[in-house]
Amino acid sequence: MSASAESLSDAAVPAWLRERGVPGIVDLHVHFMPDRVQQKVWGFFDRVAERGAPAWPIRYRGTDEERVAQLRAIGVSRFTTLSYAHRPGMAQWLNDYAAEFAAAYPDAIPSATFYPEPGAGQIAERALERGAKVFKIHVQVGDFSPLDPLLTEAWERVAAAAAPVVIHCGDGPHGGRYTGLEPVRALVERHPSLVLVIAHAGLPDYLGFAELAARHPNVYLDTTMVGTSYIERIAPLPSGYAERLADLGPKVVLGTDFPSIPYPYAHQLEVLDGWGLGDRWLADVLWNTPRRLLRIEGSGPEPSSADPSPIPAG
């Protein structure tokens, strides 16, 4: 299943959505971070070619305000602001930033993180009390096991709140000591009520994580970079994967990795459409399922007072 050509433009997405009867976009895998953290992340991607990977030019490099305007112009009604802690003492600072960001931009979904350190459960609980609706855990960057006992209380509190956790746990694009299917399978068995959204659909083990989602009612897949022109060079999709996703029903949600992507935002949407699973499936992925997971009420896109005109990427 090859990636679609990058022919759909960001500016054309609102009309593309209307043509397919999709009310709008809720993106569960978007990053907004404190500037010094964001710059370090971009610096990492700027240098991937030096390590033998395909070059990764950041498409949407700009200020917070510019990037929010870009999302709104594309037709994104709600979006997460996923930050992730990679060392002790960092999670609360990131959560404070995310709470302030969500207060400034009402279309931002209050997001949070935690890390295996003493008090992780209290950090997660405080985030929930401040309105966090989704969490991000990055097993590879954080270099920790999701089964670390220091995380037990945090998992329990987040599970009790039914807040989804977007967890980067697959072996790609970069593997780690604790990535892969088995630790996540064990985590689900320990905490069956925990709602997990598998980032990047668990690439490159697409079929293994799809089977996990099929077996467990609280495990979902996000589409971040899956099937795109860049990832197809690194971890191509297996034959029959689209049919496997169709069998999962509403267990797939949109993720994009905006802003740190090496192609237009619209390319991810075009890839999903190219799988030929129909407009109803697209509406579930882009709108219905993420709204249900986040318990967003209402049937239509929230109005925005933002200037609808797109701002060029920096």
PDB file of C-alpha atoms in Angstrom:
ATOM      1  CA  MET A   1       0.000   0.000   0.000  1.00  0.00           C
ATOM      2  CA  SER A   2       1.967   2.984  -1.252  1.00  0.00           C
ATOM      3  CA  ALA A   3       1.705   6.569  -0.028  1.00  0.00           C
ATOM      4  CA  SER A   4      -0.432   8.996  -1.974  1.00  0.00           C
ATOM      5  CA  ALA A   5       1.207  11.771  -3.930  1.00  0.00           C
ATOM      6  CA  GLU A   6       1.289  15.057  -2.072  1.00  0.00           C
ATOM      7  CA  SER A   7      -1.310  16.849  -4.217  1.00  0.00           C
ATOM      8  CA  LEU A   8      -3.881  18.059  -1.651  1.00  0.00           C
ATOM      9  CA  SER A   9      -2.899  21.474  -0.288  1.00  0.00           C
ATOM     10  CA  ASP A  10      -3.554  22.681   3.237  1.00  0.00           C
ATOM     11  CA  ALA A  11      -5.691  25.510   1.863  1.00  0.00           C
ATOM     12  CA  ALA A  12      -7.924  22.975   0.076  1.00  0.00           C
ATOM     13  CA  VAL A  13      -8.638  20.867   3.169  1.00  0.00           C
ATOM     14  CA  PRO A  14     -11.843  22.665   4.319  1.00  0.00           C
ATOM     15  CA  ALA A  15     -13.460  22.068   0.920  1.00  0.00           C
ATOM     16  CA  TRP A  16     -12.110  18.489   0.901  1.00  0.00           C
ATOM     17  CA  LEU A  17     -13.818  17.890   4.262  1.00  0.00           C
ATOM     18  CA  ARG A  18     -17.121  19.315   3.037  1.00  0.00           C
ATOM     19  CA  GLU A  19     -17.053  17.125  -0.059  1.00  0.00           C
ATOM     20  CA  ARG A  20     -16.759  14.044   2.154  1.00  0.00           C
ATOM     21  CA  GLY A  21     -19.328  15.118   4.712  1.00  0.00           C
ATOM     22  CA  VAL A  22     -16.733  15.231   7.506  1.00  0.00           C
ATOM     23  CA  PRO A  23     -17.682  17.892  10.088  1.00  0.00           C
ATOM     24  CA  GLY A  24     -14.103  18.840  10.954  1.00  0.00           C
ATOM     25  CA  ILE A  25     -10.816  17.631  12.409  1.00  0.00           C
ATOM     26  CA  VAL A  26      -9.800  16.713  15.948  1.00  0.00           C
ATOM     27  CA  ASP A  27      -6.073  15.921  15.988  1.00  0.00           C
ATOM     28  CA  LEU A  28      -4.900  13.838  18.943  1.00  0.00           C
ATOM     29  CA  HIS A  29      -1.186  14.047  18.146  1.00  0.00           C
ATOM     30  CA  VAL A  30      -0.047  17.669  17.956  1.00  0.00           C
ATOM     31  CA  HIS A  31       2.911  19.145  19.832  1.00  0.00           C
ATOM     32  CA  PHE A  32       3.199  22.541  21.480  1.00  0.00           C
ATOM     33  CA  MET A  33       6.104  22.800  23.932  1.00  0.00           C
ATOM     34  CA  PRO A  34       8.031  25.490  25.784  1.00  0.00           C
ATOM     35  CA  ASP A  35      10.214  27.178  23.197  1.00  0.00           C
ATOM     36  CA  ARG A  36      13.566  25.913  24.463  1.00  0.00           C
ATOM     37  CA  VAL A  37      12.251  22.349  24.423  1.00  0.00           C
ATOM     38  CA  GLN A  38      10.717  22.792  20.974  1.00  0.00           C
ATOM     39  CA  GLN A  39      13.982  24.146  19.602  1.00  0.00           C
ATOM     40  CA  LYS A  40      15.862  21.100  20.915  1.00  0.00           C
ATOM     41  CA  VAL A  41      13.316  18.778  19.313  1.00  0.00           C
ATOM     42  CA  TRP A  42      13.660  20.563  15.988  1.00  0.00           C
ATOM     43  CA  GLY A  43      17.432  20.467  16.335  1.00  0.00           C
ATOM     44  CA  PHE A  44      17.242  16.682  16.632  1.00  0.00           C
ATOM     45  CA  PHE A  45      15.253  16.374  13.415  1.00  0.00           C
ATOM     46  CA  ASP A  46      17.503  18.867  11.654  1.00  0.00           C
ATOM     47  CA  ARG A  47      20.385  16.420  12.163  1.00  0.00           C
ATOM     48  CA  VAL A  48      18.781  13.061  11.368  1.00  0.00           C
ATOM     49  CA  ALA A  49      20.434  12.920   7.947  1.00  0.00           C
ATOM     50  CA  GLU A  50      23.821  12.996   9.685  1.00  0.00           C
ATOM     51  CA  ARG A  51      22.826   9.704  11.334  1.00  0.00           C
ATOM     52  CA  GLY A  52      21.927   8.035   8.050  1.00  0.00           C
ATOM     53  CA  ALA A  53      18.164   8.635   8.039  1.00  0.00           C
ATOM     54  CA  PRO A  54      16.328  10.505   5.272  1.00  0.00           C
ATOM     55  CA  ALA A  55      16.431  14.274   5.765  1.00  0.00           C
ATOM     56  CA  TRP A  56      13.549  15.565   7.908  1.00  0.00           C
ATOM     57  CA  PRO A  57      12.886  19.246   7.059  1.00  0.00           C
ATOM     58  CA  ILE A  58      10.441  20.742   9.579  1.00  0.00           C
ATOM     59  CA  ARG A  59       7.442  21.995   7.626  1.00  0.00           C
ATOM     60  CA  TYR A  60       5.792  24.249  10.223  1.00  0.00           C
ATOM     61  CA  ARG A  61       8.526  26.106  12.048  1.00  0.00           C
ATOM     62  CA  GLY A  62       7.108  29.269  13.588  1.00  0.00           C
ATOM     63  CA  THR A  63       5.699  30.830  16.733  1.00  0.00           C
ATOM     64  CA  ASP A  64       2.882  29.335  18.784  1.00  0.00           C
ATOM     65  CA  GLU A  65       0.507  31.944  17.376  1.00  0.00           C
ATOM     66  CA  GLU A  66       1.484  31.195  13.782  1.00  0.00           C
ATOM     67  CA  ARG A  67       1.091  27.463  14.232  1.00  0.00           C
ATOM     68  CA  VAL A  68      -2.311  27.765  15.918  1.00  0.00           C
ATOM     69  CA  ALA A  69      -3.457  29.950  13.015  1.00  0.00           C
ATOM     70  CA  GLN A  70      -2.206  27.348  10.540  1.00  0.00           C
ATOM     71  CA  LEU A  71      -4.193  24.585  12.234  1.00  0.00           C
ATOM     72  CA  ARG A  72      -7.333  26.690  12.300  1.00  0.00           C
ATOM     73  CA  ALA A  73      -6.983  27.589   8.626  1.00  0.00           C
ATOM     74  CA  ILE A  74      -6.642  23.908   7.714  1.00  0.00           C
ATOM     75  CA  GLY A  75      -9.894  23.134   9.517  1.00  0.00           C
ATOM     76  CA  VAL A  76      -8.617  21.646  12.785  1.00  0.00           C
ATOM     77  CA  SER A  77     -11.287  22.320  15.386  1.00  0.00           C
ATOM     78  CA  ARG A  78      -9.468  20.863  18.402  1.00  0.00           C
ATOM     79  CA  PHE A  79      -5.877  19.721  18.909  1.00  0.00           C
ATOM     80  CA  THR A  80      -3.682  18.383  21.673  1.00  0.00           C
ATOM     81  CA  THR A  81      -0.463  20.032  22.875  1.00  0.00           C
ATOM     82  CA  LEU A  82       1.525  16.923  23.689  1.00  0.00           C
ATOM     83  CA  SER A  83       4.719  17.439  25.667  1.00  0.00           C
ATOM     84  CA  TYR A  84       6.626  14.562  27.235  1.00  0.00           C
ATOM     85  CA  ALA A  85       9.070  14.420  30.122  1.00  0.00           C
ATOM     86  CA  HIS A  86      12.404  12.688  29.598  1.00  0.00           C
ATOM     87  CA  ARG A  87      13.932  13.213  33.023  1.00  0.00           C
ATOM     88  CA  PRO A  88      12.797  13.688  36.645  1.00  0.00           C
ATOM     89  CA  GLY A  89      11.515  17.094  37.687  1.00  0.00           C
ATOM     90  CA  MET A  90      10.337  18.040  34.201  1.00  0.00           C
ATOM     91  CA  ALA A  91       6.716  16.856  34.032  1.00  0.00           C
ATOM     92  CA  GLN A  92       5.174  19.478  36.291  1.00  0.00           C
ATOM     93  CA  TRP A  93       6.866  22.311  34.406  1.00  0.00           C
ATOM     94  CA  LEU A  94       5.574  20.951  31.090  1.00  0.00           C
ATOM     95  CA  ASN A  95       2.093  20.517  32.548  1.00  0.00           C
ATOM     96  CA  ASP A  96       2.074  24.115  33.786  1.00  0.00           C
ATOM     97  CA  TYR A  97       2.972  25.297  30.280  1.00  0.00           C
ATOM     98  CA  ALA A  98       0.240  23.134  28.730  1.00  0.00           C
ATOM     99  CA  ALA A  99      -2.402  24.423  31.160  1.00  0.00           C
ATOM    100  CA  GLU A 100      -1.464  28.029  30.387  1.00  0.00           C
ATOM    101  CA  PHE A 101      -1.509  27.281  26.658  1.00  0.00           C
ATOM    102  CA  ALA A 102      -4.993  25.753  26.855  1.00  0.00           C
ATOM    103  CA  ALA A 103      -6.216  28.788  28.790  1.00  0.00           C
ATOM    104  CA  ALA A 104      -4.898  31.067  26.038  1.00  0.00           C
ATOM    105  CA  TYR A 105      -6.218  28.983  23.108  1.00  0.00           C
ATOM    106  CA  PRO A 106      -9.666  27.467  23.748  1.00  0.00           C
ATOM    107  CA  ASP A 107      -9.351  25.048  20.819  1.00  0.00           C
ATOM    108  CA  ALA A 108      -6.300  23.449  22.472  1.00  0.00           C
ATOM    109  CA  ILE A 109      -7.153  20.250  24.338  1.00  0.00           C
ATOM    110  CA  PRO A 110      -5.658  20.427  27.860  1.00  0.00           C
ATOM    111  CA  SER A 111      -2.769  17.948  27.775  1.00  0.00           C
ATOM    112  CA  ALA A 112      -0.265  16.624  30.309  1.00  0.00           C
ATOM    113  CA  THR A 113       2.518  14.144  30.935  1.00  0.00           C
ATOM    114  CA  PHE A 114       4.223  12.255  33.759  1.00  0.00           C
ATOM    115  CA  TYR A 115       7.492  10.419  34.296  1.00  0.00           C
ATOM    116  CA  PRO A 116       8.622   7.515  36.546  1.00  0.00           C
ATOM    117  CA  GLU A 117       9.698   9.503  39.584  1.00  0.00           C
ATOM    118  CA  PRO A 118       8.474   9.814  43.178  1.00  0.00           C
ATOM    119  CA  GLY A 119       5.165  11.671  43.168  1.00  0.00           C
ATOM    120  CA  ALA A 120       4.238  10.751  39.586  1.00  0.00           C
ATOM    121  CA  GLY A 121       0.731   9.865  40.734  1.00  0.00           C
ATOM    122  CA  GLN A 122       0.284  13.246  42.373  1.00  0.00           C
ATOM    123  CA  ILE A 123       1.558  15.005  39.242  1.00  0.00           C
ATOM    124  CA  ALA A 124      -1.005  13.144  37.138  1.00  0.00           C
ATOM    125  CA  GLU A 125      -3.773  13.892  39.640  1.00  0.00           C
ATOM    126  CA  ARG A 126      -2.919  17.584  39.751  1.00  0.00           C
ATOM    127  CA  ALA A 127      -3.045  17.726  35.950  1.00  0.00           C
ATOM    128  CA  LEU A 128      -6.466  16.084  35.980  1.00  0.00           C
ATOM    129  CA  GLU A 129      -7.705  18.541  38.586  1.00  0.00           C
ATOM    130  CA  ARG A 130      -6.575  21.402  36.325  1.00  0.00           C
ATOM    131  CA  GLY A 131      -8.590  19.952  33.450  1.00  0.00           C
ATOM    132  CA  ALA A 132      -6.179  17.694  31.538  1.00  0.00           C
ATOM    133  CA  LYS A 133      -8.098  15.510  29.090  1.00  0.00           C
ATOM    134  CA  VAL A 134      -5.212  13.625  27.473  1.00  0.00           C
ATOM    135  CA  PHE A 135      -1.679  12.554  28.436  1.00  0.00           C
ATOM    136  CA  LYS A 136       1.473  11.820  26.439  1.00  0.00           C
ATOM    137  CA  ILE A 137       4.131   9.251  27.347  1.00  0.00           C
ATOM    138  CA  HIS A 138       7.212   8.747  25.173  1.00  0.00           C
ATOM    139  CA  VAL A 139       8.867   5.460  26.089  1.00  0.00           C
ATOM    140  CA  GLN A 140      11.754   5.797  23.641  1.00  0.00           C
ATOM    141  CA  VAL A 141      12.768   9.389  24.423  1.00  0.00           C
ATOM    142  CA  GLY A 142      12.155   8.952  28.145  1.00  0.00           C
ATOM    143  CA  ASP A 143      14.092   5.659  28.156  1.00  0.00           C
ATOM    144  CA  PHE A 144      11.865   4.035  30.755  1.00  0.00           C
ATOM    145  CA  SER A 145       9.653   0.994  31.004  1.00  0.00           C
ATOM    146  CA  PRO A 146       5.896   1.598  31.073  1.00  0.00           C
ATOM    147  CA  LEU A 147       5.891  -1.114  33.751  1.00  0.00           C
ATOM    148  CA  ASP A 148       8.114   0.886  36.121  1.00  0.00           C
ATOM    149  CA  PRO A 149       6.547   0.668  39.626  1.00  0.00           C
ATOM    150  CA  LEU A 150       6.938   4.434  40.001  1.00  0.00           C
ATOM    151  CA  LEU A 151       4.261   4.802  37.325  1.00  0.00           C
ATOM    152  CA  THR A 152       1.666   2.540  38.930  1.00  0.00           C
ATOM    153  CA  GLU A 153      -0.217   5.242  40.802  1.00  0.00           C
ATOM    154  CA  ALA A 154      -0.201   7.562  37.793  1.00  0.00           C
ATOM    155  CA  TRP A 155      -1.631   4.837  35.546  1.00  0.00           C
ATOM    156  CA  GLU A 156      -4.325   4.115  38.128  1.00  0.00           C
ATOM    157  CA  ARG A 157      -5.373   7.752  38.461  1.00  0.00           C
ATOM    158  CA  VAL A 158      -5.439   8.374  34.734  1.00  0.00           C
ATOM    159  CA  ALA A 159      -7.374   5.150  34.151  1.00  0.00           C
ATOM    160  CA  ALA A 160      -9.929   6.106  36.791  1.00  0.00           C
ATOM    161  CA  ALA A 161     -10.455   9.423  35.008  1.00  0.00           C
ATOM    162  CA  ALA A 162     -10.823   7.656  31.618  1.00  0.00           C
ATOM    163  CA  ALA A 163      -8.302  10.123  30.166  1.00  0.00           C
ATOM    164  CA  PRO A 164      -6.620   8.685  27.062  1.00  0.00           C
ATOM    165  CA  VAL A 165      -2.835   8.342  27.025  1.00  0.00           C
ATOM    166  CA  VAL A 166      -1.062   8.800  23.702  1.00  0.00           C
ATOM    167  CA  ILE A 167       1.889   6.464  24.168  1.00  0.00           C
ATOM    168  CA  HIS A 168       4.866   6.349  21.823  1.00  0.00           C
ATOM    169  CA  CYS A 169       5.919   2.764  22.413  1.00  0.00           C
ATOM    170  CA  GLY A 170       6.757   1.216  19.041  1.00  0.00           C
ATOM    171  CA  ASP A 171      10.251   0.468  17.761  1.00  0.00           C
ATOM    172  CA  GLY A 172      10.083   3.163  15.067  1.00  0.00           C
ATOM    173  CA  PRO A 173      11.096   5.570  13.741  1.00  0.00           C
ATOM    174  CA  HIS A 174      13.692   5.022  16.490  1.00  0.00           C
ATOM    175  CA  GLY A 175      13.725   2.063  18.874  1.00  0.00           C
ATOM    176  CA  GLY A 176      14.735   2.041  22.516  1.00  0.00           C
ATOM    177  CA  ARG A 177      15.472  -0.293  25.392  1.00  0.00           C
ATOM    178  CA  TYR A 178      11.818  -0.447  26.448  1.00  0.00           C
ATOM    179  CA  THR A 179       9.928  -0.059  23.168  1.00  0.00           C
ATOM    180  CA  GLY A 180       7.937  -2.789  21.459  1.00  0.00           C
ATOM    181  CA  LEU A 181       4.695  -4.667  21.803  1.00  0.00           C
ATOM    182  CA  GLU A 182       5.298  -6.844  24.859  1.00  0.00           C
ATOM    183  CA  PRO A 183       5.678  -4.117  27.540  1.00  0.00           C
ATOM    184  CA  VAL A 184       2.464  -2.503  26.311  1.00  0.00           C
ATOM    185  CA  ARG A 185       0.642  -5.822  26.275  1.00  0.00           C
ATOM    186  CA  ALA A 186       1.699  -6.335  29.896  1.00  0.00           C
ATOM    187  CA  LEU A 187       0.607  -2.784  30.786  1.00  0.00           C
ATOM    188  CA  VAL A 188      -2.853  -3.397  29.344  1.00  0.00           C
ATOM    189  CA  GLU A 189      -3.148  -6.615  31.324  1.00  0.00           C
ATOM    190  CA  ARG A 190      -2.230  -4.801  34.552  1.00  0.00           C
ATOM    191  CA  HIS A 191      -4.537  -1.845  33.892  1.00  0.00           C
ATOM    192  CA  PRO A 192      -7.353  -3.034  31.607  1.00  0.00           C
ATOM    193  CA  SER A 193      -9.402   0.141  32.110  1.00  0.00           C
ATOM    194  CA  LEU A 194      -6.505   2.360  30.965  1.00  0.00           C
ATOM    195  CA  VAL A 195      -7.302   4.048  27.647  1.00  0.00           C
ATOM    196  CA  LEU A 196      -4.202   3.847  25.437  1.00  0.00           C
ATOM    197  CA  VAL A 197      -3.779   5.475  22.043  1.00  0.00           C
ATOM    198  CA  ILE A 198      -0.807   3.855  20.327  1.00  0.00           C
ATOM    199  CA  ALA A 199       1.183   6.609  18.627  1.00  0.00           C
ATOM    200  CA  HIS A 200       2.205   6.001  15.006  1.00  0.00           C
ATOM    201  CA  ALA A 201       0.034   2.843  15.143  1.00  0.00           C
ATOM    202  CA  GLY A 202       3.035   1.170  16.792  1.00  0.00           C
ATOM    203  CA  LEU A 203       5.188   1.266  13.670  1.00  0.00           C
ATOM    204  CA  PRO A 204       6.906  -0.798  12.425  1.00  0.00           C
ATOM    205  CA  ASP A 205       4.871  -3.537  14.171  1.00  0.00           C
ATOM    206  CA  TYR A 206       1.640  -2.395  12.577  1.00  0.00           C
ATOM    207  CA  LEU A 207      -0.099  -5.753  12.653  1.00  0.00           C
ATOM    208  CA  GLY A 208       0.921  -6.605  16.208  1.00  0.00           C
ATOM    209  CA  PHE A 209      -0.495  -3.382  17.615  1.00  0.00           C
ATOM    210  CA  ALA A 210      -3.600  -3.676  15.440  1.00  0.00           C
ATOM    211  CA  GLU A 211      -4.194  -7.090  16.999  1.00  0.00           C
ATOM    212  CA  LEU A 212      -3.723  -5.586  20.476  1.00  0.00           C
ATOM    213  CA  ALA A 213      -6.336  -2.939  19.656  1.00  0.00           C
ATOM    214  CA  ALA A 214      -8.697  -5.609  18.346  1.00  0.00           C
ATOM    215  CA  ARG A 215      -8.404  -7.654  21.543  1.00  0.00           C
ATOM    216  CA  HIS A 216      -8.675  -4.855  24.095  1.00  0.00           C
ATOM    217  CA  PRO A 217     -11.606  -2.407  24.106  1.00  0.00           C
ATOM    218  CA  ASN A 218      -9.536   0.465  25.524  1.00  0.00           C
ATOM    219  CA  VAL A 219      -6.631   0.314  23.059  1.00  0.00           C
ATOM    220  CA  TYR A 220      -6.711   2.593  20.009  1.00  0.00           C
ATOM    221  CA  LEU A 221      -4.299   3.438  17.194  1.00  0.00           C
ATOM    222  CA  ASP A 222      -3.334   6.897  15.991  1.00  0.00           C
ATOM    223  CA  THR A 223      -2.400   7.549  12.395  1.00  0.00           C
ATOM    224  CA  THR A 224       0.638   9.764  13.011  1.00  0.00           C
ATOM    225  CA  MET A 225       2.844   9.646   9.886  1.00  0.00           C
ATOM    226  CA  VAL A 226       1.480   6.202   8.995  1.00  0.00           C
ATOM    227  CA  GLY A 227       1.573   5.543   5.267  1.00  0.00           C
ATOM    228  CA  THR A 228       3.115   8.915   4.437  1.00  0.00           C
ATOM    229  CA  SER A 229       5.774   9.386   1.812  1.00  0.00           C
ATOM    230  CA  TYR A 230       8.457   9.779   4.491  1.00  0.00           C
ATOM    231  CA  ILE A 231       7.589   6.787   6.675  1.00  0.00           C
ATOM    232  CA  GLU A 232       7.043   4.478   3.719  1.00  0.00           C
ATOM    233  CA  ARG A 233      10.803   4.745   3.136  1.00  0.00           C
ATOM    234  CA  ILE A 234      11.490   3.595   6.699  1.00  0.00           C
ATOM    235  CA  ALA A 235       8.616   1.344   7.752  1.00  0.00           C
ATOM    236  CA  PRO A 236       6.314   0.535   4.811  1.00  0.00           C
ATOM    237  CA  LEU A 237       2.829  -0.705   5.527  1.00  0.00           C
ATOM    238  CA  PRO A 238       2.206  -4.443   5.178  1.00  0.00           C
ATOM    239  CA  SER A 239      -0.100  -5.807   2.527  1.00  0.00           C
ATOM    240  CA  GLY A 240      -3.740  -5.782   3.621  1.00  0.00           C
ATOM    241  CA  TYR A 241      -3.227  -3.235   6.389  1.00  0.00           C
ATOM    242  CA  ALA A 242      -6.100  -0.997   5.277  1.00  0.00           C
ATOM    243  CA  GLU A 243      -8.475  -3.941   5.479  1.00  0.00           C
ATOM    244  CA  ARG A 244      -7.161  -4.704   8.974  1.00  0.00           C
ATOM    245  CA  LEU A 245      -7.978  -1.153  10.062  1.00  0.00           C
ATOM    246  CA  ALA A 246     -11.449  -1.437   8.552  1.00  0.00           C
ATOM    247  CA  ASP A 247     -12.011  -4.539  10.675  1.00  0.00           C
ATOM    248  CA  LEU A 248     -11.125  -2.566  13.818  1.00  0.00           C
ATOM    249  CA  GLY A 249     -14.094  -0.248  13.403  1.00  0.00           C
ATOM    250  CA  PRO A 250     -13.904   3.013  15.397  1.00  0.00           C
ATOM    251  CA  LYS A 251     -10.570   2.209  17.064  1.00  0.00           C
ATOM    252  CA  VAL A 252      -8.449   4.547  14.889  1.00  0.00           C
ATOM    253  CA  VAL A 253      -7.960   8.278  15.513  1.00  0.00           C
ATOM    254  CA  LEU A 254      -6.167  11.018  13.622  1.00  0.00           C
ATOM    255  CA  GLY A 255      -2.660  11.972  14.656  1.00  0.00           C
ATOM    256  CA  THR A 256      -0.223  14.001  12.568  1.00  0.00           C
ATOM    257  CA  ASP A 257       2.836  15.078  14.631  1.00  0.00           C
ATOM    258  CA  PHE A 258       2.240  18.695  13.591  1.00  0.00           C
ATOM    259  CA  PRO A 259       4.348  20.853  13.506  1.00  0.00           C
ATOM    260  CA  SER A 260       7.405  18.597  13.231  1.00  0.00           C
ATOM    261  CA  ILE A 261       6.536  16.893   9.950  1.00  0.00           C
ATOM    262  CA  PRO A 262       8.521  16.918   6.676  1.00  0.00           C
ATOM    263  CA  TYR A 263       5.496  17.323   4.365  1.00  0.00           C
ATOM    264  CA  PRO A 264       2.219  19.296   4.283  1.00  0.00           C
ATOM    265  CA  TYR A 265      -0.405  18.523   6.942  1.00  0.00           C
ATOM    266  CA  ALA A 266      -2.830  17.697   4.131  1.00  0.00           C
ATOM    267  CA  HIS A 267      -0.637  14.797   2.996  1.00  0.00           C
ATOM    268  CA  GLN A 268      -1.642  12.707   6.032  1.00  0.00           C
ATOM    269  CA  LEU A 269      -5.320  13.285   5.244  1.00  0.00           C
ATOM    270  CA  GLU A 270      -4.797  12.366   1.600  1.00  0.00           C
ATOM    271  CA  VAL A 271      -3.066   9.132   2.618  1.00  0.00           C
ATOM    272  CA  LEU A 272      -5.998   8.136   4.843  1.00  0.00           C
ATOM    273  CA  ASP A 273      -8.465   8.902   2.081  1.00  0.00           C
ATOM    274  CA  GLY A 274      -6.351   6.907  -0.347  1.00  0.00           C
ATOM    275  CA  TRP A 275      -6.868   3.726   1.643  1.00  0.00           C
ATOM    276  CA  GLY A 276     -10.389   3.636   0.228  1.00  0.00           C
ATOM    277  CA  LEU A 277     -12.218   2.892   3.479  1.00  0.00           C
ATOM    278  CA  GLY A 278     -14.965   5.416   2.808  1.00  0.00           C
ATOM    279  CA  ASP A 279     -16.235   8.730   4.082  1.00  0.00           C
ATOM    280  CA  ARG A 280     -17.868   7.228   7.166  1.00  0.00           C
ATOM    281  CA  TRP A 281     -14.537   5.728   8.244  1.00  0.00           C
ATOM    282  CA  LEU A 282     -12.824   9.058   7.630  1.00  0.00           C
ATOM    283  CA  ALA A 283     -15.440  10.872   9.712  1.00  0.00           C
ATOM    284  CA  ASP A 284     -14.832   8.453  12.585  1.00  0.00           C
ATOM    285  CA  VAL A 285     -11.047   8.877  12.400  1.00  0.00           C
ATOM    286  CA  LEU A 286     -11.013  12.654  12.019  1.00  0.00           C
ATOM    287  CA  TRP A 287     -13.993  13.593  14.144  1.00  0.00           C
ATOM    288  CA  ASN A 288     -16.293  11.093  15.869  1.00  0.00           C
ATOM    289  CA  THR A 289     -13.858   8.784  17.655  1.00  0.00           C
ATOM    290  CA  PRO A 290     -11.476  11.440  19.018  1.00  0.00           C
ATOM    291  CA  ARG A 291     -14.430  13.512  20.253  1.00  0.00           C
ATOM    292  CA  ARG A 292     -15.844  10.448  21.986  1.00  0.00           C
ATOM    293  CA  LEU A 293     -12.505   9.628  23.610  1.00  0.00           C
ATOM    294  CA  LEU A 294     -12.120  13.198  24.853  1.00  0.00           C
ATOM    295  CA  ARG A 295     -15.797  13.497  25.781  1.00  0.00           C
ATOM    296  CA  ILE A 296     -16.246  16.611  23.665  1.00  0.00           C
ATOM    297  CA  GLU A 297     -19.949  17.432  23.497  1.00  0.00           C
ATOM    298  CA  GLY A 298     -21.879  18.846  20.566  1.00  0.00           C
ATOM    299  CA  SER A 299     -22.273  17.715  16.993  1.00  0.00           C
ATOM    300  CA  GLY A 300     -20.511  20.396  14.977  1.00  0.00           C
ATOM    301  CA  PRO A 301     -17.259  22.305  14.866  1.00  0.00           C
ATOM    302  CA  GLU A 302     -16.747  24.920  17.552  1.00  0.00           C
ATOM    303  CA  PRO A 303     -16.762  28.450  16.209  1.00  0.00           C
ATOM    304  CA  SER A 304     -13.438  30.229  16.115  1.00  0.00           C
ATOM    305  CA  SER A 305     -12.792  33.945  16.120  1.00  0.00           C
ATOM    306  CA  ALA A 306      -9.402  33.353  14.514  1.00  0.00           C
ATOM    307  CA  ASP A 307      -8.448  34.924  11.221  1.00  0.00           C
ATOM    308  CA  PRO A 308      -9.137  32.065   8.764  1.00  0.00           C
ATOM    309  CA  SER A 309      -6.382  33.095   6.387  1.00  0.00           C
ATOM    310  CA  PRO A 310      -3.367  30.756   6.409  1.00  0.00           C
ATOM    311  CA  ILE A 311       0.001  31.972   7.628  1.00  0.00           C
ATOM    312  CA  PRO A 312       3.002  30.650   5.691  1.00  0.00           C
ATOM    313  CA  ALA A 313       5.285  28.324   7.590  1.00  0.00           C
ATOM    314  CA  GLY A 314       8.510  29.813   8.825  1.00  0.00           C
TER     315      GLY A 314
END
